[in-house]
Short mmCIF file of C-alpha atoms in Angstrom, two decimals:
data_model
loop_
_atom_site.label_atom_id
_atom_site.label_comp_id
_atom_site.label_asym_id
_atom_site.label_seq_id
_atom_site.Cartn_x
_atom_site.Cartn_y
_atom_site.Cartn_z
CA UNK A 9 45.10 -25.98 13.06
CA UNK A 10 45.86 -29.40 14.49
CA UNK A 11 46.35 -30.13 18.15
CA UNK A 12 50.04 -30.74 17.52
CA UNK A 13 51.79 -28.56 14.96
CA UNK A 14 55.43 -28.32 14.05
CA UNK A 15 57.43 -25.44 15.50
CA UNK A 16 60.41 -23.84 13.79
CA UNK A 17 62.46 -22.14 16.51
CA UNK A 18 65.64 -20.08 16.25
CA UNK A 19 67.49 -18.86 19.33
CA UNK A 20 70.44 -16.52 19.08
CA UNK A 21 73.19 -17.31 21.53
CA UNK A 22 75.58 -16.88 18.62
CA UNK A 23 75.87 -13.10 18.50
CA UNK A 24 79.26 -12.64 20.16
CA UNK A 25 81.68 -14.28 22.58
CA UNK A 26 81.00 -13.67 26.25
CA UNK A 27 77.25 -14.05 25.80
CA UNK A 28 75.29 -13.34 28.98
CA UNK A 29 71.85 -14.58 27.96
CA UNK A 30 69.92 -16.26 25.19
CA UNK A 31 67.89 -14.05 22.92
CA UNK A 32 64.83 -15.36 21.12
CA UNK A 33 64.90 -14.07 17.54
CA UNK A 34 61.72 -15.65 16.21
CA UNK A 35 59.35 -18.58 16.57
CA UNK A 36 57.25 -19.97 13.73
CA UNK A 37 54.54 -22.60 13.85
CA UNK A 38 53.93 -24.85 10.83
CA UNK A 39 50.52 -26.48 10.90
CA UNK A 40 47.77 -27.99 8.79
CA UNK A 41 44.84 -30.34 9.30
CA UNK A 42 47.17 -33.05 10.54
CA UNK A 43 49.78 -33.68 13.23
CA UNK A 44 53.27 -32.35 12.46
CA UNK A 45 56.51 -33.06 14.32
CA UNK A 46 59.94 -31.51 13.71
CA UNK A 47 62.78 -33.84 14.67
CA UNK A 48 65.85 -32.23 13.07
CA UNK A 49 67.19 -28.86 11.93
CA UNK A 50 70.17 -27.59 9.93
CA UNK A 51 71.53 -24.13 9.01
CA UNK A 52 71.04 -23.07 5.40
CA UNK A 53 74.27 -21.07 5.16
CA UNK A 54 72.42 -17.77 4.76
CA UNK A 55 71.24 -17.16 8.32
CA UNK A 56 68.12 -19.28 7.98
CA UNK A 57 67.35 -22.90 8.78
CA UNK A 58 65.96 -26.14 7.41
CA UNK A 59 63.61 -28.17 9.58
CA UNK A 60 62.68 -31.81 9.02
CA UNK A 61 60.31 -34.31 10.58
CA UNK A 62 57.03 -35.90 9.59
CA UNK A 63 53.30 -35.32 9.13
CA UNK A 64 50.79 -37.84 10.45
CA UNK A 65 47.65 -37.67 8.32
CA UNK A 66 44.91 -38.75 10.69
CA UNK A 67 44.23 -41.93 12.71
CA UNK A 68 44.18 -44.16 9.62
CA UNK A 69 46.68 -42.13 7.60
CA UNK A 70 50.32 -42.55 6.71
CA UNK A 71 53.37 -40.69 7.99
CA UNK A 72 54.96 -38.47 5.34
CA UNK A 73 58.39 -36.91 5.82
CA UNK A 74 58.34 -33.12 6.17
CA UNK A 75 61.01 -30.64 5.01
CA UNK A 76 60.84 -26.84 5.24
CA UNK A 77 63.11 -23.80 4.95
CA UNK A 78 62.87 -20.48 6.82
CA UNK A 79 64.96 -17.40 6.09
CA UNK A 80 66.93 -15.39 8.65
CA UNK A 81 63.83 -13.37 9.57
CA UNK A 82 61.72 -16.49 10.11
CA UNK A 83 59.72 -16.24 6.88
CA UNK A 84 58.75 -19.61 5.46
CA UNK A 85 60.44 -19.90 2.05
CA UNK A 86 58.97 -23.29 1.20
CA UNK A 87 57.78 -26.53 2.76
CA UNK A 88 56.78 -29.89 1.39
CA UNK A 89 56.15 -33.52 2.16
CA UNK A 90 58.22 -36.48 0.99
CA UNK A 91 55.58 -39.02 0.08
CA UNK A 92 55.27 -42.70 -0.83
CA UNK A 93 52.14 -44.87 -0.49
CA UNK A 94 53.64 -46.09 2.80
CA UNK A 95 55.27 -44.42 5.83
CA UNK A 96 58.39 -42.28 5.98
CA UNK A 97 59.90 -39.96 8.58
CA UNK A 98 62.85 -37.55 8.44
CA UNK A 99 65.00 -38.09 11.53
CA UNK A 100 68.24 -36.21 10.74
CA UNK A 101 69.47 -33.26 8.67
CA UNK A 102 72.72 -31.39 7.97
CA UNK A 103 73.88 -28.68 5.53
CA UNK A 104 75.41 -29.74 2.20
CA UNK A 105 77.84 -26.81 2.05
CA UNK A 106 76.21 -25.37 -1.07
CA UNK A 107 73.06 -23.85 0.43
CA UNK A 108 71.09 -27.09 0.33
CA UNK A 109 70.51 -29.87 2.83
CA UNK A 110 71.06 -33.58 3.36
CA UNK A 111 68.14 -35.29 5.08
CA UNK A 112 67.58 -38.90 6.12
CA UNK A 113 65.32 -41.15 8.12
CA UNK A 114 63.17 -44.26 7.89
CA UNK A 115 60.61 -45.55 5.39
CA UNK A 116 58.40 -48.59 4.84
CA UNK A 117 58.00 -47.69 1.16
CA UNK A 118 60.23 -47.13 -1.86
CA UNK A 119 62.07 -43.83 -1.35
CA UNK A 120 65.25 -43.78 -3.42
CA UNK A 121 65.28 -47.51 -4.08
CA UNK A 122 63.24 -50.71 -3.68
CA UNK A 123 61.80 -51.53 -0.28
CA UNK A 124 63.88 -54.31 1.29
CA UNK A 125 61.46 -55.11 4.11
CA UNK A 126 60.30 -53.75 7.46
CA UNK A 127 61.87 -50.28 8.05
CA UNK A 128 64.51 -49.13 5.55
CA UNK A 129 66.98 -46.27 5.92
CA UNK A 130 66.96 -43.45 3.35
CA UNK A 131 69.13 -40.45 2.52
CA UNK A 132 68.37 -37.55 0.16
CA UNK A 133 69.82 -34.22 -0.91
CA UNK A 134 67.77 -31.11 -1.69
CA UNK A 135 68.97 -27.80 -3.10
CA UNK A 136 68.17 -24.37 -1.67
CA UNK A 137 64.91 -24.17 -3.61
CA UNK A 138 63.66 -27.51 -2.27
CA UNK A 139 64.36 -29.50 -5.45
CA UNK A 140 65.29 -33.14 -4.91
CA UNK A 141 68.78 -33.78 -6.31
CA UNK A 142 69.00 -37.47 -5.44
CA UNK A 143 67.76 -40.10 -2.98
CA UNK A 144 69.21 -43.39 -1.80
CA UNK A 145 67.63 -46.23 0.18
CA UNK A 146 69.22 -49.18 1.93
CA UNK A 147 67.86 -51.95 4.06
CA UNK A 148 67.37 -55.63 4.83
CA UNK A 149 64.33 -57.68 5.80
CA UNK A 150 64.87 -56.28 9.31
CA UNK A 151 64.95 -52.70 10.66
CA UNK A 152 67.30 -49.93 9.52
CA UNK A 153 67.20 -46.21 10.35
CA UNK A 154 69.25 -43.10 9.67
CA UNK A 155 69.68 -41.35 13.02
CA UNK A 156 72.59 -38.95 12.36
CA UNK A 157 74.21 -36.94 9.56
CA UNK A 158 77.14 -34.54 9.24
CA UNK A 159 79.12 -33.03 6.35
CA UNK A 160 82.29 -34.95 5.45
CA UNK A 161 84.49 -32.14 6.64
CA UNK A 162 87.02 -29.65 5.28
CA UNK A 163 88.99 -32.47 3.67
CA UNK A 164 85.94 -33.86 1.91
CA UNK A 165 84.29 -33.02 -1.37
CA UNK A 166 80.84 -31.85 -0.30
CA UNK A 167 79.69 -35.28 0.77
CA UNK A 168 78.12 -36.59 3.95
CA UNK A 169 78.67 -39.08 6.76
CA UNK A 170 75.48 -40.97 7.64
CA UNK A 171 74.79 -43.43 10.43
CA UNK A 172 72.15 -45.17 12.48
CA UNK A 173 71.07 -48.59 13.66
CA UNK A 174 70.15 -51.93 12.09
CA UNK A 175 68.76 -55.26 13.29
CA UNK A 176 69.79 -57.03 10.08
CA UNK A 177 72.89 -57.97 8.10
CA UNK A 178 73.23 -54.59 6.43
CA UNK A 179 76.92 -55.05 5.68
CA UNK A 180 79.75 -57.20 6.94
CA UNK A 181 80.26 -56.34 10.61
CA UNK A 182 83.59 -55.15 11.97
CA UNK A 183 83.33 -57.86 14.63
CA UNK A 184 81.80 -60.68 12.61
CA UNK A 185 78.24 -61.47 11.45
CA UNK A 186 75.16 -59.74 12.77
CA UNK A 187 74.68 -60.38 16.47
CA UNK A 188 70.86 -60.77 16.54
CA UNK A 189 70.53 -57.43 18.34
CA UNK A 190 70.83 -53.80 17.13
CA UNK A 191 74.15 -52.95 15.49
CA UNK A 192 75.43 -49.47 14.74
CA UNK A 193 76.34 -48.59 11.15
CA UNK A 194 78.20 -45.74 9.46
CA UNK A 195 78.57 -44.80 5.79
CA UNK A 196 80.10 -42.06 3.69
CA UNK A 197 78.47 -40.74 0.51
CA UNK A 198 79.82 -38.26 -1.99
CA UNK A 199 78.04 -35.09 -3.14
CA UNK A 200 76.23 -36.98 -5.90
CA UNK A 201 74.91 -39.67 -3.56
CA UNK A 202 77.48 -42.32 -4.42
CA UNK A 203 78.16 -44.59 -1.47
CA UNK A 204 81.92 -44.65 -0.87
CA UNK A 205 81.85 -47.17 1.97
CA UNK A 206 79.65 -48.55 4.73
CA UNK A 207 80.52 -50.41 7.94
CA UNK A 208 78.40 -52.20 10.53
CA UNK A 209 79.80 -52.64 14.00
CA UNK A 210 79.38 -53.51 17.66
CA UNK A 211 80.69 -51.15 20.30
CA UNK A 212 81.71 -53.99 22.62
CA UNK A 213 79.72 -57.10 23.60
CA UNK A 214 77.85 -58.73 20.67
CA UNK A 215 74.86 -59.26 22.99
CA UNK A 216 74.39 -55.53 23.50
CA UNK A 217 72.13 -53.24 21.45
CA UNK A 218 74.05 -50.38 19.84
CA UNK A 219 72.62 -47.10 18.52
CA UNK A 220 74.57 -44.42 16.62
CA UNK A 221 72.77 -41.13 17.28
CA UNK A 222 75.30 -38.35 16.64
CA UNK A 223 78.02 -37.51 14.08
CA UNK A 224 80.50 -34.62 13.90
CA UNK A 225 83.50 -34.05 11.68
CA UNK A 226 86.83 -34.38 13.47
CA UNK A 227 88.25 -31.19 11.94
CA UNK A 228 90.09 -33.13 9.26
CA UNK A 229 88.82 -35.91 6.98
CA UNK A 230 87.42 -38.27 9.59
CA UNK A 231 84.37 -38.34 11.83
CA UNK A 232 83.45 -38.70 15.50
CA UNK A 233 80.44 -40.92 16.16
CA UNK A 234 78.43 -40.94 19.39
CA UNK A 235 75.60 -43.07 20.65
CA UNK A 236 74.51 -45.40 23.39
CA UNK A 237 74.56 -49.11 24.12
CA UNK A 238 71.83 -51.11 25.84
CA UNK A 239 73.40 -53.64 28.18
CA UNK A 240 71.15 -56.48 29.38
CA UNK A 241 70.10 -55.59 32.89
CA UNK A 242 68.65 -53.17 31.80
CA UNK A 243 71.42 -50.62 31.66
CA UNK A 244 72.64 -48.10 29.08
CA UNK A 245 75.99 -46.44 28.60
CA UNK A 246 77.18 -43.81 26.15
CA UNK A 247 80.06 -44.27 23.72
CA UNK A 248 82.29 -42.16 21.46
CA UNK A 249 84.25 -43.55 18.50
CA UNK A 250 86.48 -42.08 15.82
CA UNK A 251 86.67 -43.25 12.21
CA UNK A 252 89.08 -42.15 9.51
CA UNK A 253 88.12 -41.04 6.00
CA UNK A 254 88.11 -44.66 4.77
CA UNK A 255 85.80 -45.94 7.50
CA UNK A 256 88.41 -47.56 9.74
CA UNK A 257 87.56 -47.36 13.44
CA UNK A 258 90.53 -45.80 15.23
CA UNK A 259 89.27 -46.00 18.82
CA UNK A 260 86.19 -46.31 21.01
CA UNK A 261 85.56 -44.79 24.45
CA UNK A 262 82.73 -45.88 26.74
CA UNK A 263 81.22 -43.78 29.53
CA UNK A 264 78.24 -43.88 31.82
CA UNK A 265 77.06 -43.95 35.42
CA UNK A 266 75.74 -47.05 37.14
CA UNK A 267 72.23 -46.53 35.72
CA UNK A 268 70.79 -45.72 32.29
CA UNK A 269 72.70 -43.14 30.24
CA UNK A 270 71.52 -42.29 26.70
CA UNK A 271 73.05 -39.94 24.08
CA UNK A 272 70.70 -38.21 21.64
CA UNK A 273 72.73 -35.44 19.98
CA UNK A 274 76.26 -34.31 19.11
CA UNK A 275 77.86 -31.09 17.86
CA UNK A 276 81.47 -30.20 16.99
CA UNK A 277 83.38 -28.26 19.63
CA UNK A 278 85.52 -26.37 17.09
CA UNK A 279 88.72 -28.05 18.30
CA UNK A 280 88.39 -31.55 16.83
CA UNK A 281 86.26 -32.85 19.68
CA UNK A 282 82.54 -32.98 20.33
CA UNK A 283 79.74 -31.90 22.62
CA UNK A 284 77.27 -34.72 23.34
CA UNK A 285 73.96 -34.57 25.22
CA UNK A 286 71.04 -36.77 26.20
CA UNK A 287 69.25 -38.05 29.27
CA UNK A 288 70.23 -40.21 32.23
CA UNK A 289 68.74 -42.00 35.21
CA UNK A 290 71.18 -40.78 37.84
CA UNK A 291 69.57 -42.29 40.91
CA UNK A 292 70.37 -39.11 42.86
CA UNK A 293 68.12 -37.49 45.45
CA UNK A 294 66.39 -34.38 44.07
CA UNK A 295 66.51 -35.62 40.50
CA UNK A 296 63.78 -37.46 38.61
CA UNK A 297 63.71 -40.75 36.72
CA UNK A 298 65.26 -39.02 33.68
CA UNK A 299 67.47 -35.94 33.75
CA UNK A 300 69.32 -33.96 31.09
CA UNK A 301 73.09 -34.00 30.64
CA UNK A 302 75.69 -32.40 28.37
CA UNK A 303 79.38 -33.24 28.10
CA UNK A 304 82.46 -32.28 26.11
CA UNK A 305 84.99 -34.77 24.72
CA UNK A 306 88.35 -33.96 23.16
CA UNK A 307 89.74 -35.27 19.86
CA UNK A 308 91.02 -38.40 21.60
CA UNK A 309 87.65 -39.14 23.21
CA UNK A 310 88.62 -38.05 26.72
CA UNK A 311 85.78 -36.52 28.73
CA UNK A 312 86.71 -32.91 29.54
CA UNK A 313 83.59 -32.18 31.57
CA UNK A 314 80.02 -33.30 32.07
CA UNK A 315 77.03 -31.46 33.54
CA UNK A 316 73.87 -33.20 34.79
CA UNK A 317 70.81 -31.00 35.25
CA UNK A 318 67.27 -31.89 36.16
CA UNK A 319 64.21 -31.67 38.38
CA UNK A 320 62.20 -34.27 40.29
CA UNK A 321 60.18 -34.58 37.05
CA UNK A 322 61.28 -35.79 33.58
CA UNK A 323 63.98 -33.77 31.77
CA UNK A 324 66.09 -34.47 28.68
CA UNK A 325 68.41 -32.80 26.15
CA UNK A 326 67.57 -33.55 22.50
CA UNK A 327 69.68 -31.24 20.30
CA UNK A 328 72.88 -29.16 20.30
CA UNK A 329 74.26 -26.20 18.35
CA UNK A 330 77.80 -24.81 18.51
CA UNK A 331 78.13 -21.21 19.72
CA UNK A 332 81.12 -18.85 19.56
CA UNK A 333 82.39 -19.85 23.01
CA UNK A 334 80.27 -22.81 24.02
CA UNK A 335 77.21 -24.84 23.12
CA UNK A 336 73.44 -24.34 23.02
CA UNK A 337 71.42 -27.23 24.45
CA UNK A 338 67.78 -27.74 23.43
CA UNK A 339 65.47 -30.14 25.21
CA UNK A 340 62.24 -30.53 27.13
CA UNK A 341 61.07 -30.79 30.73
CA UNK A 342 58.01 -31.58 32.81
CA UNK A 343 59.37 -29.67 35.80
CA UNK A 344 60.80 -26.23 36.66
CA UNK A 345 64.16 -26.47 34.89
CA UNK A 346 64.77 -23.06 33.27
CA UNK A 347 61.77 -21.31 34.82
CA UNK A 348 58.33 -22.20 36.16
CA UNK A 349 56.36 -24.89 34.35
CA UNK A 350 53.37 -23.50 32.46
CA UNK A 351 51.26 -26.54 33.23
CA UNK A 352 51.39 -28.40 29.91
CA UNK A 353 52.61 -31.96 29.49
CA UNK A 354 56.02 -30.77 28.21
CA UNK A 355 57.78 -27.39 28.21
CA UNK A 356 60.62 -26.50 25.85
CA UNK A 357 63.96 -25.89 27.58
CA UNK A 358 67.19 -24.34 26.35
CA UNK A 359 70.49 -23.66 28.07
CA UNK A 360 73.86 -22.27 27.05
CA UNK A 361 77.13 -23.66 28.42
CA UNK A 362 80.53 -22.11 27.89
CA UNK A 363 83.44 -24.16 26.59
CA UNK A 364 84.51 -25.01 30.14
CA UNK A 365 81.09 -26.31 31.19
CA UNK A 366 79.80 -23.23 32.98
CA UNK A 367 76.06 -22.67 32.56
CA UNK A 368 75.62 -19.17 31.16
CA UNK A 369 71.83 -19.17 30.89
CA UNK A 370 68.77 -21.40 31.03
CA UNK A 371 65.25 -20.78 29.74
CA UNK A 372 61.94 -22.58 29.71
CA UNK A 373 58.77 -21.93 27.77
CA UNK A 374 55.58 -23.59 26.65
CA UNK A 375 51.81 -23.51 26.77
CA UNK A 376 49.17 -24.90 29.07
#
């Protein structure tokens, strides 16, 4: 077993409304003679889960994307690597509505199309048995990555919204040509992988660096996008935007404290809005350099509530999952956030917040 193996983890805060505590259902470790990292997960529609990430094959080896499926009892149904002669990583995943999964990320090889140069974005669809249905690749001579995926909603046709960041002229920008920094981009693909549209955009100032890191359906045919913007200073602020089914940006809302504020994950709130989470440098006594936060935004982008939580050490929220009456937050900490630190470099941390922002439970676990 390698020193760092992938973990497939399922927590069950989803049993019934009025939950009082999180219940760990199962934990599975996926390992080989390499270093594995899971970076994304998606439900399989049958009580199980897909997990995606990458395998690093030794000091001189390549990164291969990793995809696996576990059933509701935690049994590994299948796992495999997505391989080219170069590097690829899976960075995002979402269900396809038919028992399969959409997965996307970054590659320096040819994975669904010719390599355009530097890092290219890629998107693929797999069925429930792990069979590749199709793959698509897009890029420029610069850097492109897929950082977020979500189904195209109840008004869609089994397709997917996909987004990320680019440092090139991926498509015509909504605010003019590429700004020589990172731009956000968003696309919609149908169930067969056909690209219906793609837009590249700046959140505000063309000099800023924009990252799209979360997508959720808006409860209709459009999509809410979330991310963060690097403002020269340095300073970061989070943003929320809404796009319609044709890719038109309807509005953008910007939020953030006076210091760095980054968004890493988003989940639907069940009412047309979104939960968003990440990490922030709050500059507050008793907190560390980075601390975790979670917030809820309504369908118009208004912030309903925000909760900052942390220790004097490093804390962050990295993933979200919708519960029956709130949201599950998954992250990591170097301090005593949901319990005592076990002495390792990082501990896993989970917390459950109700729909009004009340913290129902918080847990921490790890190894030495």
